[in-house]
Tab-separated table of C-alpha atoms in Angstrom:
chain	number	residue	atom	x	y	z
L	131	UNK	CA	0.000	0.000	0.000
L	132	UNK	CA	3.001	2.294	0.535
L	133	UNK	CA	3.707	2.053	-3.205
L	134	UNK	CA	0.138	3.123	-3.965
L	135	UNK	CA	0.585	6.238	-1.810
L	136	UNK	CA	3.756	7.049	-3.745
L	137	UNK	CA	1.837	6.495	-6.987
L	138	UNK	CA	-0.910	8.877	-5.804
L	139	UNK	CA	1.808	11.487	-5.217
L	140	UNK	CA	3.548	10.906	-8.544
L	141	UNK	CA	0.439	10.844	-10.757
L	142	UNK	CA	-0.429	14.580	-10.437
L	143	UNK	CA	3.190	15.550	-11.137
L	144	UNK	CA	3.353	13.346	-14.242
L	145	UNK	CA	-0.055	14.565	-15.407
L	146	UNK	CA	0.939	18.199	-14.956
L	147	UNK	CA	4.234	17.679	-16.825
L	148	UNK	CA	2.489	15.894	-19.711
L	149	UNK	CA	-0.146	18.604	-20.103
L	150	UNK	CA	2.557	21.272	-20.140
L	151	UNK	CA	4.361	19.382	-22.942
L	152	UNK	CA	1.332	19.137	-25.258
L	153	UNK	CA	0.493	21.521	-28.082
L	154	UNK	CA	-3.107	20.481	-28.759
L	155	UNK	CA	-6.076	21.495	-26.595
L	156	UNK	CA	-7.815	18.138	-26.862
L	157	UNK	CA	-4.714	16.236	-25.756
L	158	UNK	CA	-4.204	18.592	-22.812
L	159	UNK	CA	-7.762	18.207	-21.575
L	160	UNK	CA	-7.943	14.431	-21.954
L	161	UNK	CA	-4.554	13.841	-20.360
L	162	UNK	CA	-5.621	15.962	-17.407
L	163	UNK	CA	-8.920	14.115	-17.050
L	164	UNK	CA	-7.199	10.725	-17.269
L	165	UNK	CA	-4.557	11.776	-14.733
L	166	UNK	CA	-7.162	13.247	-12.369
L	167	UNK	CA	-9.291	10.099	-12.611
L	168	UNK	CA	-6.324	7.816	-11.882
L	169	UNK	CA	-5.247	10.005	-8.951
L	170	UNK	CA	-8.765	9.888	-7.504
L	171	UNK	CA	-8.953	6.128	-8.016
L	172	UNK	CA	-5.613	5.618	-6.246
L	173	UNK	CA	-6.702	7.812	-3.320
L	174	UNK	CA	-10.071	6.070	-2.961
L	175	UNK	CA	-8.334	2.679	-3.040
L	176	UNK	CA	-6.089	3.823	-0.184
L	177	UNK	CA	-9.136	5.074	1.720
L	178	UNK	CA	-11.006	1.810	1.268
L	179	UNK	CA	-7.949	-0.169	2.360
L	180	UNK	CA	-7.642	1.917	5.538
L	181	UNK	CA	-11.385	1.543	6.220
L	182	UNK	CA	-11.313	-2.224	5.862
L	183	UNK	CA	-7.746	-3.284	6.682
L	184	UNK	CA	-6.441	-0.565	9.009
L	185	UNK	CA	-3.699	2.052	9.171
L	186	UNK	CA	-0.967	2.289	6.541
L	187	UNK	CA	2.398	3.203	8.053
L	188	UNK	CA	5.181	3.243	5.481
L	189	UNK	CA	7.982	5.217	7.105
L	190	UNK	CA	7.393	8.913	6.504
L	191	UNK	CA	4.082	8.152	4.771
L	192	UNK	CA	1.177	7.559	7.107
L	193	UNK	CA	-2.539	7.187	6.451
L	194	UNK	CA	-4.938	6.485	9.300
L	195	UNK	CA	-8.707	6.819	9.449
L	196	UNK	CA	-8.529	10.567	10.174
L	197	UNK	CA	-6.355	11.080	7.099
L	198	UNK	CA	-8.656	8.889	5.030
L	199	UNK	CA	-11.704	11.087	5.724
L	200	UNK	CA	-9.970	14.155	4.242
L	201	UNK	CA	-8.399	12.075	1.447
L	202	UNK	CA	-11.960	11.286	0.322
L	203	UNK	CA	-12.506	15.015	-0.145
L	204	UNK	CA	-9.320	15.481	-2.206
L	205	UNK	CA	-10.126	12.386	-4.304
L	206	UNK	CA	-13.701	13.428	-5.114
L	207	UNK	CA	-12.886	17.059	-5.820
L	208	UNK	CA	-9.832	16.225	-7.939
L	209	UNK	CA	-12.074	14.185	-10.228
L	210	UNK	CA	-15.018	16.600	-10.401
L	211	UNK	CA	-12.790	19.676	-10.805
L	212	UNK	CA	-10.817	17.982	-13.609
L	213	UNK	CA	-14.061	16.981	-15.310
L	214	UNK	CA	-15.657	20.414	-14.937
L	215	UNK	CA	-12.460	22.065	-16.192
L	216	UNK	CA	-12.831	20.237	-19.510
L	217	UNK	CA	-15.804	22.320	-20.581
L	218	UNK	CA	-15.033	25.445	-18.575
L	219	UNK	CA	-11.485	25.962	-19.816
L	220	UNK	CA	-12.403	25.015	-23.402
L	221	UNK	CA	-14.942	27.842	-23.393
L	222	UNK	CA	-12.360	30.201	-21.914
L	223	UNK	CA	-10.110	29.497	-24.922
L	224	UNK	CA	-12.960	29.723	-27.463
L	225	UNK	CA	-14.177	33.031	-26.010
L	226	UNK	CA	-10.642	34.419	-26.171
L	227	UNK	CA	-10.245	34.889	-22.410
L	228	UNK	CA	-7.082	32.783	-22.293
L	229	UNK	CA	-4.470	31.513	-24.738
L	230	UNK	CA	-3.164	27.984	-25.290
L	231	UNK	CA	-0.102	28.880	-23.226
L	232	UNK	CA	-2.334	29.901	-20.310
L	233	UNK	CA	-4.362	26.702	-20.698
L	234	UNK	CA	-1.200	24.616	-20.331
L	235	UNK	CA	-0.169	26.672	-17.308
L	236	UNK	CA	-3.603	26.175	-15.748
L	237	UNK	CA	-3.429	22.396	-15.955
L	238	UNK	CA	0.182	22.323	-14.785
L	239	UNK	CA	-0.668	24.394	-11.699
L	240	UNK	CA	-3.906	22.477	-11.138
L	241	UNK	CA	-2.000	19.212	-10.777
L	242	UNK	CA	0.745	20.800	-8.695
L	243	UNK	CA	-1.963	22.079	-6.336
L	244	UNK	CA	-3.478	18.586	-6.051
L	245	UNK	CA	-0.027	17.134	-5.364
L	246	UNK	CA	0.636	19.568	-2.493
L	247	UNK	CA	-2.724	18.810	-0.856
L	248	UNK	CA	-2.061	15.072	-0.963
L	249	UNK	CA	1.365	15.750	0.598
L	250	UNK	CA	-0.295	17.550	3.535
L	251	UNK	CA	-2.415	14.500	4.247
L	252	UNK	CA	-0.088	11.535	3.783
L	253	UNK	CA	2.976	12.809	5.638
L	254	UNK	CA	3.411	11.657	9.222
L	255	UNK	CA	5.760	14.454	10.299
L	256	UNK	CA	4.451	17.776	11.667
L	257	UNK	CA	7.391	19.623	10.125
L	258	UNK	CA	6.676	18.162	6.698
L	259	UNK	CA	2.987	19.011	7.108
L	260	UNK	CA	4.074	22.645	7.553
L	261	UNK	CA	6.214	22.459	4.377
L	262	UNK	CA	3.323	20.933	2.421
L	263	UNK	CA	0.808	23.534	3.657
L	264	UNK	CA	3.209	26.298	2.589
L	265	UNK	CA	3.523	24.601	-0.814
L	266	UNK	CA	-0.260	24.698	-1.227
L	267	UNK	CA	-0.104	28.470	-0.793
L	268	UNK	CA	2.538	28.902	-3.496
L	269	UNK	CA	0.805	26.667	-6.044
L	270	UNK	CA	-2.727	27.952	-5.425
L	271	UNK	CA	-1.670	31.638	-5.370
L	272	UNK	CA	-0.647	31.327	-9.021
L	273	UNK	CA	-4.086	29.871	-9.771
L	274	UNK	CA	-5.808	32.737	-7.937
L	275	UNK	CA	-3.769	35.175	-10.089
L	276	UNK	CA	-4.439	33.087	-13.203
L	277	UNK	CA	-6.168	35.809	-15.270
L	278	UNK	CA	-3.483	38.357	-14.370
L	279	UNK	CA	-5.931	41.280	-14.331
L	280	UNK	CA	-5.871	43.855	-11.561
L	281	UNK	CA	-8.503	42.197	-9.362
L	282	UNK	CA	-6.883	38.752	-9.648
L	283	UNK	CA	-3.411	40.078	-8.865
L	284	UNK	CA	-4.709	42.016	-5.843
L	285	UNK	CA	-6.504	38.904	-4.568
L	286	UNK	CA	-3.396	36.750	-5.044
L	287	UNK	CA	-1.183	39.350	-3.355
L	288	UNK	CA	-3.571	39.547	-0.389
L	289	UNK	CA	-3.762	35.753	-0.245
L	290	UNK	CA	0.015	35.369	-0.175
L	291	UNK	CA	0.577	38.186	2.343
L	292	UNK	CA	-2.080	37.110	4.849
L	293	UNK	CA	-1.338	33.406	4.571
L	294	UNK	CA	2.409	34.032	4.810
L	295	UNK	CA	1.882	35.735	8.161
L	296	UNK	CA	-0.253	32.783	9.212
L	297	UNK	CA	2.196	30.184	8.006
L	298	UNK	CA	5.037	31.993	9.846
L	299	UNK	CA	3.027	31.711	13.070
L	300	UNK	CA	2.431	28.025	12.319
L	301	UNK	CA	6.185	27.610	11.820
L	302	UNK	CA	6.833	29.229	15.194
L	303	UNK	CA	4.317	26.861	16.770
L	304	UNK	CA	5.949	23.886	15.052
L	305	UNK	CA	9.375	24.960	16.341
L	306	UNK	CA	7.950	25.197	19.863
L	307	UNK	CA	6.491	21.724	19.399
L	308	UNK	CA	9.927	20.449	18.463
L	309	UNK	CA	11.495	22.255	21.436
L	310	UNK	CA	9.012	20.555	23.758
L	311	UNK	CA	9.883	17.219	22.158
L	312	UNK	CA	13.619	17.825	22.636
L	313	UNK	CA	13.073	18.730	26.286
L	314	UNK	CA	11.296	15.435	26.702
L	315	UNK	CA	14.516	13.764	25.458
L	316	UNK	CA	12.975	12.241	22.351
L	317	UNK	CA	13.839	14.931	19.835
L	318	UNK	CA	16.932	13.213	18.440
L	319	UNK	CA	15.032	10.036	17.612
L	320	UNK	CA	11.976	11.027	15.606
L	321	UNK	CA	11.907	14.804	15.364
L	322	UNK	CA	8.342	16.134	14.985
L	323	UNK	CA	6.971	12.668	14.245
L	324	UNK	CA	3.245	12.845	15.011
L	325	UNK	CA	3.181	9.275	16.299
L	326	UNK	CA	6.170	9.940	18.571
L	327	UNK	CA	4.680	13.187	19.866
L	328	UNK	CA	1.348	11.498	20.514
L	329	UNK	CA	2.914	8.564	22.343
L	330	UNK	CA	4.838	10.813	24.767
L	331	UNK	CA	2.437	13.770	24.816
L	332	UNK	CA	1.899	13.527	28.580
L	333	UNK	CA	5.649	14.077	29.115
L	334	UNK	CA	5.711	17.292	27.031
L	335	UNK	CA	6.035	20.674	28.771
L	336	UNK	CA	2.411	21.930	29.145
L	337	UNK	CA	3.415	25.588	28.939
L	338	UNK	CA	5.352	25.017	25.727
L	339	UNK	CA	2.553	22.946	24.191
L	340	UNK	CA	-0.024	25.583	25.117
L	341	UNK	CA	1.990	28.254	23.310
L	342	UNK	CA	2.667	25.967	20.341
L	343	UNK	CA	-1.023	25.132	19.968
L	344	UNK	CA	-2.039	28.801	20.010
L	345	UNK	CA	0.462	29.695	17.278
L	346	UNK	CA	-0.443	26.657	15.163
L	347	UNK	CA	-4.174	27.261	15.552
L	348	UNK	CA	-3.832	30.891	14.442
L	349	UNK	CA	-1.366	29.958	11.700
L	350	UNK	CA	-3.250	27.099	10.074
L	351	UNK	CA	-6.537	28.762	11.050
L	352	UNK	CA	-5.568	31.596	8.704
L	353	UNK	CA	-5.282	29.068	5.890
L	354	UNK	CA	-8.570	27.427	6.933
L	355	UNK	CA	-10.392	30.757	6.722
L	356	UNK	CA	-11.238	31.043	10.414
L	357	UNK	CA	-12.193	34.528	11.621
L	358	UNK	CA	-10.637	36.976	12.224
L	359	UNK	CA	-7.833	35.711	9.913
L	360	UNK	CA	-10.235	35.035	7.013
L	361	UNK	CA	-9.761	38.277	5.068
L	362	UNK	CA	-7.934	36.687	2.118
L	363	UNK	CA	-10.608	34.081	1.470
L	364	UNK	CA	-13.479	36.024	-0.192
L	365	UNK	CA	-11.093	37.765	-2.622
L	366	UNK	CA	-9.178	34.610	-3.553
L	367	UNK	CA	-12.265	32.470	-4.025
L	368	UNK	CA	-14.024	35.104	-6.115
L	369	UNK	CA	-11.085	35.716	-8.479
L	370	UNK	CA	-9.876	32.169	-9.130
L	371	UNK	CA	-11.297	30.151	-12.047
L	372	UNK	CA	-14.465	28.419	-10.808
L	373	UNK	CA	-13.026	24.842	-10.748
L	374	UNK	CA	-10.163	26.175	-8.610
L	375	UNK	CA	-12.619	28.015	-6.348
L	376	UNK	CA	-14.274	24.642	-5.719
L	377	UNK	CA	-10.929	23.067	-4.837
L	378	UNK	CA	-9.953	25.991	-2.606
L	379	UNK	CA	-13.204	25.942	-0.679
L	380	UNK	CA	-13.744	22.204	-0.416
L	381	UNK	CA	-10.282	20.661	-0.301
L	382	UNK	CA	-7.717	23.287	0.719
L	383	UNK	CA	-9.673	24.560	3.744
L	384	UNK	CA	-10.197	20.945	4.846
L	385	UNK	CA	-6.451	20.230	4.573
L	386	UNK	CA	-5.671	23.236	6.790
L	387	UNK	CA	-8.249	22.082	9.352
L	388	UNK	CA	-6.656	18.642	9.237
L	389	UNK	CA	-3.300	20.139	10.320
L	390	UNK	CA	-5.062	21.877	13.226
L	391	UNK	CA	-6.774	18.671	14.322
L	392	UNK	CA	-3.477	16.746	14.303
L	393	UNK	CA	-2.022	19.333	16.698
L	394	UNK	CA	-5.256	19.462	18.687
L	395	UNK	CA	-4.935	15.742	19.452
L	396	UNK	CA	-1.436	16.241	20.904
L	397	UNK	CA	-2.494	19.369	22.809
L	398	UNK	CA	-5.484	17.624	24.401
L	399	UNK	CA	-3.320	14.800	25.599
L	400	UNK	CA	-0.658	17.149	27.012
L	401	UNK	CA	-2.894	19.870	28.485
L	402	UNK	CA	-6.246	18.270	29.119
L	403	UNK	CA	-9.349	19.064	27.100
L	404	UNK	CA	-10.415	22.441	28.521
L	405	UNK	CA	-7.900	24.865	26.970
L	406	UNK	CA	-7.704	23.521	23.378
L	407	UNK	CA	-11.439	22.850	23.172
L	408	UNK	CA	-12.358	26.318	24.404
L	409	UNK	CA	-10.059	27.863	21.816
L	410	UNK	CA	-11.637	25.863	19.006
L	411	UNK	CA	-15.148	26.723	20.182
L	412	UNK	CA	-14.193	30.407	20.348
L	413	UNK	CA	-12.691	30.564	16.853
L	414	UNK	CA	-15.502	28.432	15.421
L	415	UNK	CA	-18.269	30.558	16.897
L	416	UNK	CA	-16.546	33.811	15.899
L	417	UNK	CA	-16.246	32.580	12.295
L	418	UNK	CA	-19.978	31.890	12.117
L	419	UNK	CA	-20.776	35.266	13.696
L	420	UNK	CA	-18.508	37.127	11.234
L	421	UNK	CA	-19.970	35.308	8.200
L	422	UNK	CA	-23.626	36.128	8.898
L	423	UNK	CA	-23.693	39.914	8.182
L	424	UNK	CA	-21.496	39.557	5.102
L	425	UNK	CA	-23.886	36.947	3.698
L	426	UNK	CA	-26.922	39.125	4.432
L	427	UNK	CA	-25.571	42.203	2.615
L	428	UNK	CA	-23.603	40.506	-0.148
L	429	UNK	CA	-23.723	41.555	-3.834
L	430	UNK	CA	-21.121	39.257	-5.378
L	431	UNK	CA	-22.210	35.665	-6.030
L	432	UNK	CA	-18.801	34.034	-5.506
L	433	UNK	CA	-18.104	36.099	-2.393
L	434	UNK	CA	-21.484	34.936	-1.028
L	435	UNK	CA	-20.277	31.343	-1.347
L	436	UNK	CA	-16.890	32.279	0.117
L	437	UNK	CA	-18.495	33.699	3.271
L	438	UNK	CA	-20.652	30.582	3.429
L	439	UNK	CA	-17.389	28.588	3.491
L	440	UNK	CA	-16.184	30.657	6.462
L	441	UNK	CA	-19.435	29.821	8.251
L	442	UNK	CA	-19.031	26.114	7.556
L	443	UNK	CA	-15.366	26.061	8.601
L	444	UNK	CA	-16.490	27.724	11.818
L	445	UNK	CA	-19.163	25.094	12.359
L	446	UNK	CA	-16.689	22.241	11.787
L	447	UNK	CA	-14.150	23.841	14.146
L	448	UNK	CA	-16.859	24.259	16.754
L	449	UNK	CA	-17.746	20.584	16.366
L	450	UNK	CA	-14.155	19.544	17.085
L	451	UNK	CA	-14.107	21.995	19.993
L	452	UNK	CA	-17.153	20.429	21.613
L	453	UNK	CA	-15.045	17.308	21.800
L	454	UNK	CA	-17.749	14.710	22.336
L	455	UNK	CA	-17.788	11.673	20.036
L	456	UNK	CA	-21.104	12.826	18.560
L	457	UNK	CA	-19.796	16.338	17.820
L	458	UNK	CA	-16.537	15.078	16.312
L	459	UNK	CA	-18.506	12.601	14.190
L	460	UNK	CA	-20.641	15.474	12.900
L	461	UNK	CA	-17.568	17.636	12.225
L	462	UNK	CA	-15.784	14.913	10.242
L	463	UNK	CA	-18.912	14.116	8.253
L	464	UNK	CA	-19.448	17.820	7.606
L	465	UNK	CA	-15.950	18.153	6.118
L	466	UNK	CA	-16.976	15.726	3.370
L	467	UNK	CA	-20.532	17.021	2.937
L	468	UNK	CA	-19.498	20.672	2.776
L	469	UNK	CA	-16.703	19.953	0.286
L	470	UNK	CA	-18.946	18.068	-2.143
L	471	UNK	CA	-21.791	20.583	-1.954
L	472	UNK	CA	-19.752	23.786	-2.018
L	473	UNK	CA	-17.568	22.651	-4.913
L	474	UNK	CA	-20.729	21.911	-6.939
L	475	UNK	CA	-22.006	25.396	-6.123
L	476	UNK	CA	-18.783	27.010	-7.311
L	477	UNK	CA	-18.914	24.965	-10.541
L	478	UNK	CA	-22.495	26.089	-11.137
L	479	UNK	CA	-21.527	29.672	-10.357
L	480	UNK	CA	-18.881	29.456	-13.075
L	481	UNK	CA	-21.569	28.453	-15.584
L	482	UNK	CA	-23.902	31.226	-14.375
L	483	UNK	CA	-21.189	33.877	-14.684
L	484	UNK	CA	-20.435	32.739	-18.228
L	485	UNK	CA	-24.113	32.996	-19.131
L	486	UNK	CA	-24.770	36.388	-17.556
L	487	UNK	CA	-21.290	37.879	-17.890
L	488	UNK	CA	-21.296	39.142	-14.311
L	489	UNK	CA	-20.880	38.023	-10.700
L	490	UNK	CA	-23.116	40.857	-9.458
L	491	UNK	CA	-26.247	39.242	-8.051
L	492	UNK	CA	-28.448	42.266	-8.768
L	493	UNK	CA	-27.851	41.647	-12.485
L	494	UNK	CA	-28.582	37.921	-12.393
L	495	UNK	CA	-32.302	37.220	-12.699
L	496	UNK	CA	-34.517	34.505	-14.158
L	497	UNK	CA	-31.871	31.797	-14.071
L	498	UNK	CA	-34.400	28.966	-14.147
L	499	UNK	CA	-36.003	30.311	-17.335
L	500	UNK	CA	-32.695	31.250	-19.009
L	501	UNK	CA	-30.896	28.000	-18.156
L	502	UNK	CA	-33.406	25.505	-16.689
L	503	UNK	CA	-30.966	22.694	-15.864
L	504	UNK	CA	-28.292	24.929	-14.334
L	505	UNK	CA	-30.969	26.935	-12.521
L	506	UNK	CA	-32.635	23.895	-10.964
L	507	UNK	CA	-29.274	22.453	-9.934
L	508	UNK	CA	-28.257	25.793	-8.417
L	509	UNK	CA	-31.461	26.049	-6.361
L	510	UNK	CA	-31.045	22.469	-5.137
L	511	UNK	CA	-27.391	23.018	-4.231
L	512	UNK	CA	-28.175	26.204	-2.283
L	513	UNK	CA	-30.951	24.407	-0.398
L	514	UNK	CA	-28.384	21.705	0.379
L	515	UNK	CA	-25.682	24.035	1.652
L	516	UNK	CA	-28.279	25.976	3.666
L	517	UNK	CA	-29.025	22.747	5.523
L	518	UNK	CA	-32.387	21.513	4.278
L	519	UNK	CA	-33.272	17.800	4.400
L	520	UNK	CA	-32.817	15.353	2.752
L	521	UNK	CA	-29.415	16.677	1.689
L	522	UNK	CA	-26.299	15.389	3.437
L	523	UNK	CA	-25.334	18.805	4.873
L	524	UNK	CA	-28.532	18.814	6.924
L	525	UNK	CA	-27.544	15.549	8.562
L	526	UNK	CA	-24.039	16.690	9.588
L	527	UNK	CA	-25.209	20.167	10.642
L	528	UNK	CA	-27.970	18.674	12.732
L	529	UNK	CA	-25.483	16.279	14.351
L	530	UNK	CA	-23.167	19.126	15.432
L	531	UNK	CA	-26.002	21.296	16.779
L	532	UNK	CA	-27.580	18.332	18.549
L	533	UNK	CA	-24.180	17.545	20.077
L	534	UNK	CA	-23.977	21.125	21.384
L	535	UNK	CA	-27.282	20.686	23.240
L	536	UNK	CA	-26.398	17.172	24.305
L	537	UNK	CA	-23.005	18.242	25.733
L	538	UNK	CA	-24.655	20.508	28.287
L	539	UNK	CA	-24.245	23.771	26.364
L	540	UNK	CA	-27.801	24.662	25.354
L	541	UNK	CA	-26.920	28.365	25.067
L	542	UNK	CA	-24.237	27.475	22.566
L	543	UNK	CA	-26.584	25.262	20.556
L	544	UNK	CA	-29.255	27.978	20.585
L	545	UNK	CA	-26.748	30.634	19.477
L	546	UNK	CA	-25.549	28.451	16.582
L	547	UNK	CA	-29.134	27.759	15.543
L	548	UNK	CA	-29.915	31.489	15.564
L	549	UNK	CA	-26.833	32.292	13.482
L	550	UNK	CA	-27.607	29.478	11.043
L	551	UNK	CA	-31.106	30.896	10.640
L	552	UNK	CA	-29.534	34.211	9.590
L	553	UNK	CA	-27.317	32.465	7.038
L	554	UNK	CA	-30.276	30.459	5.778
L	555	UNK	CA	-32.357	33.614	5.299
L	556	UNK	CA	-29.577	35.339	3.353
L	557	UNK	CA	-28.837	32.379	1.101
L	558	UNK	CA	-32.503	31.708	0.303
L	559	UNK	CA	-33.294	35.405	-0.277
L	560	UNK	CA	-30.556	35.827	-2.885
L	561	UNK	CA	-31.291	32.454	-4.484
L	562	UNK	CA	-34.955	33.310	-5.016
L	563	UNK	CA	-33.932	36.633	-6.566
L	564	UNK	CA	-31.449	34.927	-8.893
L	565	UNK	CA	-33.490	31.911	-9.866
L	566	UNK	CA	-36.945	33.247	-10.591
L	567	UNK	CA	-38.590	36.051	-12.514
L	568	UNK	CA	-37.941	37.110	-16.115
L	569	UNK	CA	-34.392	36.895	-17.420
L	570	UNK	CA	-32.797	40.126	-18.701
L	571	UNK	CA	-33.106	40.518	-22.479
L	572	UNK	CA	-29.318	40.806	-22.860
L	573	UNK	CA	-28.828	37.259	-21.562
L	574	UNK	CA	-28.365	34.599	-24.238
L	575	UNK	CA	-30.493	31.483	-23.792
L	576	UNK	CA	-28.217	29.571	-26.178
L	577	UNK	CA	-25.375	29.069	-23.698
L	578	UNK	CA	-24.603	25.452	-22.778
L	579	UNK	CA	-22.132	24.633	-20.003
L	580	UNK	CA	-21.037	21.404	-21.743
L	581	UNK	CA	-21.644	17.735	-21.028
L	582	UNK	CA	-18.512	17.179	-18.857
L	583	UNK	CA	-19.474	20.150	-16.678
L	584	UNK	CA	-23.013	18.867	-16.192
L	585	UNK	CA	-21.736	15.371	-15.429
L	586	UNK	CA	-19.337	16.775	-12.793
L	587	UNK	CA	-22.113	18.726	-11.072
L	588	UNK	CA	-24.574	15.828	-11.376
L	589	UNK	CA	-22.095	13.461	-9.723
L	590	UNK	CA	-21.717	15.890	-6.822
L	591	UNK	CA	-25.494	16.231	-6.512
L	592	UNK	CA	-25.985	12.464	-6.463
L	593	UNK	CA	-23.488	12.312	-3.586
L	594	UNK	CA	-25.060	15.186	-1.636
L	595	UNK	CA	-28.506	13.570	-1.873
L	596	UNK	CA	-27.390	9.935	-1.622
L	597	UNK	CA	-25.242	10.359	1.492
L	598	UNK	CA	-28.067	12.336	3.099
L	599	UNK	CA	-30.265	9.267	2.840
L	600	UNK	CA	-27.779	6.459	3.280
L	601	UNK	CA	-24.189	6.120	4.548
L	602	UNK	CA	-22.300	3.023	3.374
L	603	UNK	CA	-21.333	0.930	6.425
L	604	UNK	CA	-17.608	1.083	5.591
L	605	UNK	CA	-17.785	4.907	5.447
L	606	UNK	CA	-19.695	5.117	8.714
L	607	UNK	CA	-17.146	2.793	10.345
L	608	UNK	CA	-14.286	4.881	8.933
L	609	UNK	CA	-15.657	8.027	10.553
L	610	UNK	CA	-16.256	6.191	13.833
L	611	UNK	CA	-12.608	5.107	13.840
L	612	UNK	CA	-11.475	8.645	13.028
L	613	UNK	CA	-13.578	9.890	15.963
L	614	UNK	CA	-11.659	7.546	18.252
L	615	UNK	CA	-8.363	9.067	17.057
L	616	UNK	CA	-9.543	12.653	17.624
L	617	UNK	CA	-11.174	12.056	20.980
L	618	UNK	CA	-8.091	10.398	22.412
L	619	UNK	CA	-8.315	6.766	21.438
L	620	UNK	CA	-5.387	4.489	20.874
L	621	UNK	CA	-3.045	4.780	17.911
């Protein structure tokens, strides 16, 4: 299985290199789709092996059940984003928005971005996790700046500046983690090994670990879009090509949260549950609070979805902070559900922007009449992300809120419910405005997003409905095992 992990790391690099070497558009697109499909297949095979056979520990490569949950996200979104890109980027070339040279650069960076996210998840060493998270910033910043216009360059600059500050704080926290390990006389053996840190966590200096956790939470929390370090996120998500926006929102934010949770597990064992859990609850609740007014007064469609991502990252963080098995189960399930649903919404937004030629919601009207299939899918996806049954997001949201009440914090559960009602009102209000009524006369009804794009969105919608009604036993067991890891179970 170690060889398969190596293959999953090599495939995106080979795919990116091959697409960069091609001179024909068709060859570039099909090579990318084939490479993305093989990468996803390799990742899902690893996940299934971990779910059924147990942990894979191959030296510096390590995949346990917690890793596998986030690997599912990267696998699914790599495939759907590659598929959606087929139609989306072809139309960008046909409409003259990008050249063949830019198309090759897009697919090269796309695969480099996928490679860095897989690196974050499969490495066992906290130092290497930091290196991989930093690499995701460098590769994705070039995708945010892809169109090289003023708005894209400003968004990329802001993204790099804010996340660089965050990643520096995470580096400081990682150094403190290493210092605590050295003081415990195990630093020379397996420096920053997560397994080694976890096994001796009760011997680590509590003061040092407390400081390290604060720096790492703020540092990786910046990358995860937690408030008040979220300021880069709406700009970056709104300026990137729509398939990349889906990857940023669904996969990258989840990878950053994964790094936090790995540290959280060590901190809980070294400090006890109170301090790290209270911090997570605080950042999670603040993120939801910050997102609500920006959703209610939003005018830009992609920024609306970006602030929704901040809300959902806050909810997941709060779930981990509650710390009960039920809450952690809901948080892990919500990572997958949010990623699938939000990426589909960003894909659909890309099609809507192409049809209307604007991201300004006041100028988007009558979507269902202008583009019935895209319009119906968009309405369904918004209902899903807002938390309506029978969609999967409802199930995971309900689990987290129920866990808040069940853990003896009814005021917290009530506050989250109230804030979610505000988000729901904002999302539904703008969706009704966009979807119904007469379409503007300037809007062409002849636009077609393309079969690959519709297949990518349809696959996501099947998942968001299907997993809301039924969870495969192996997937449910996988999450249960991941819960045991997060809540302090054995290695």
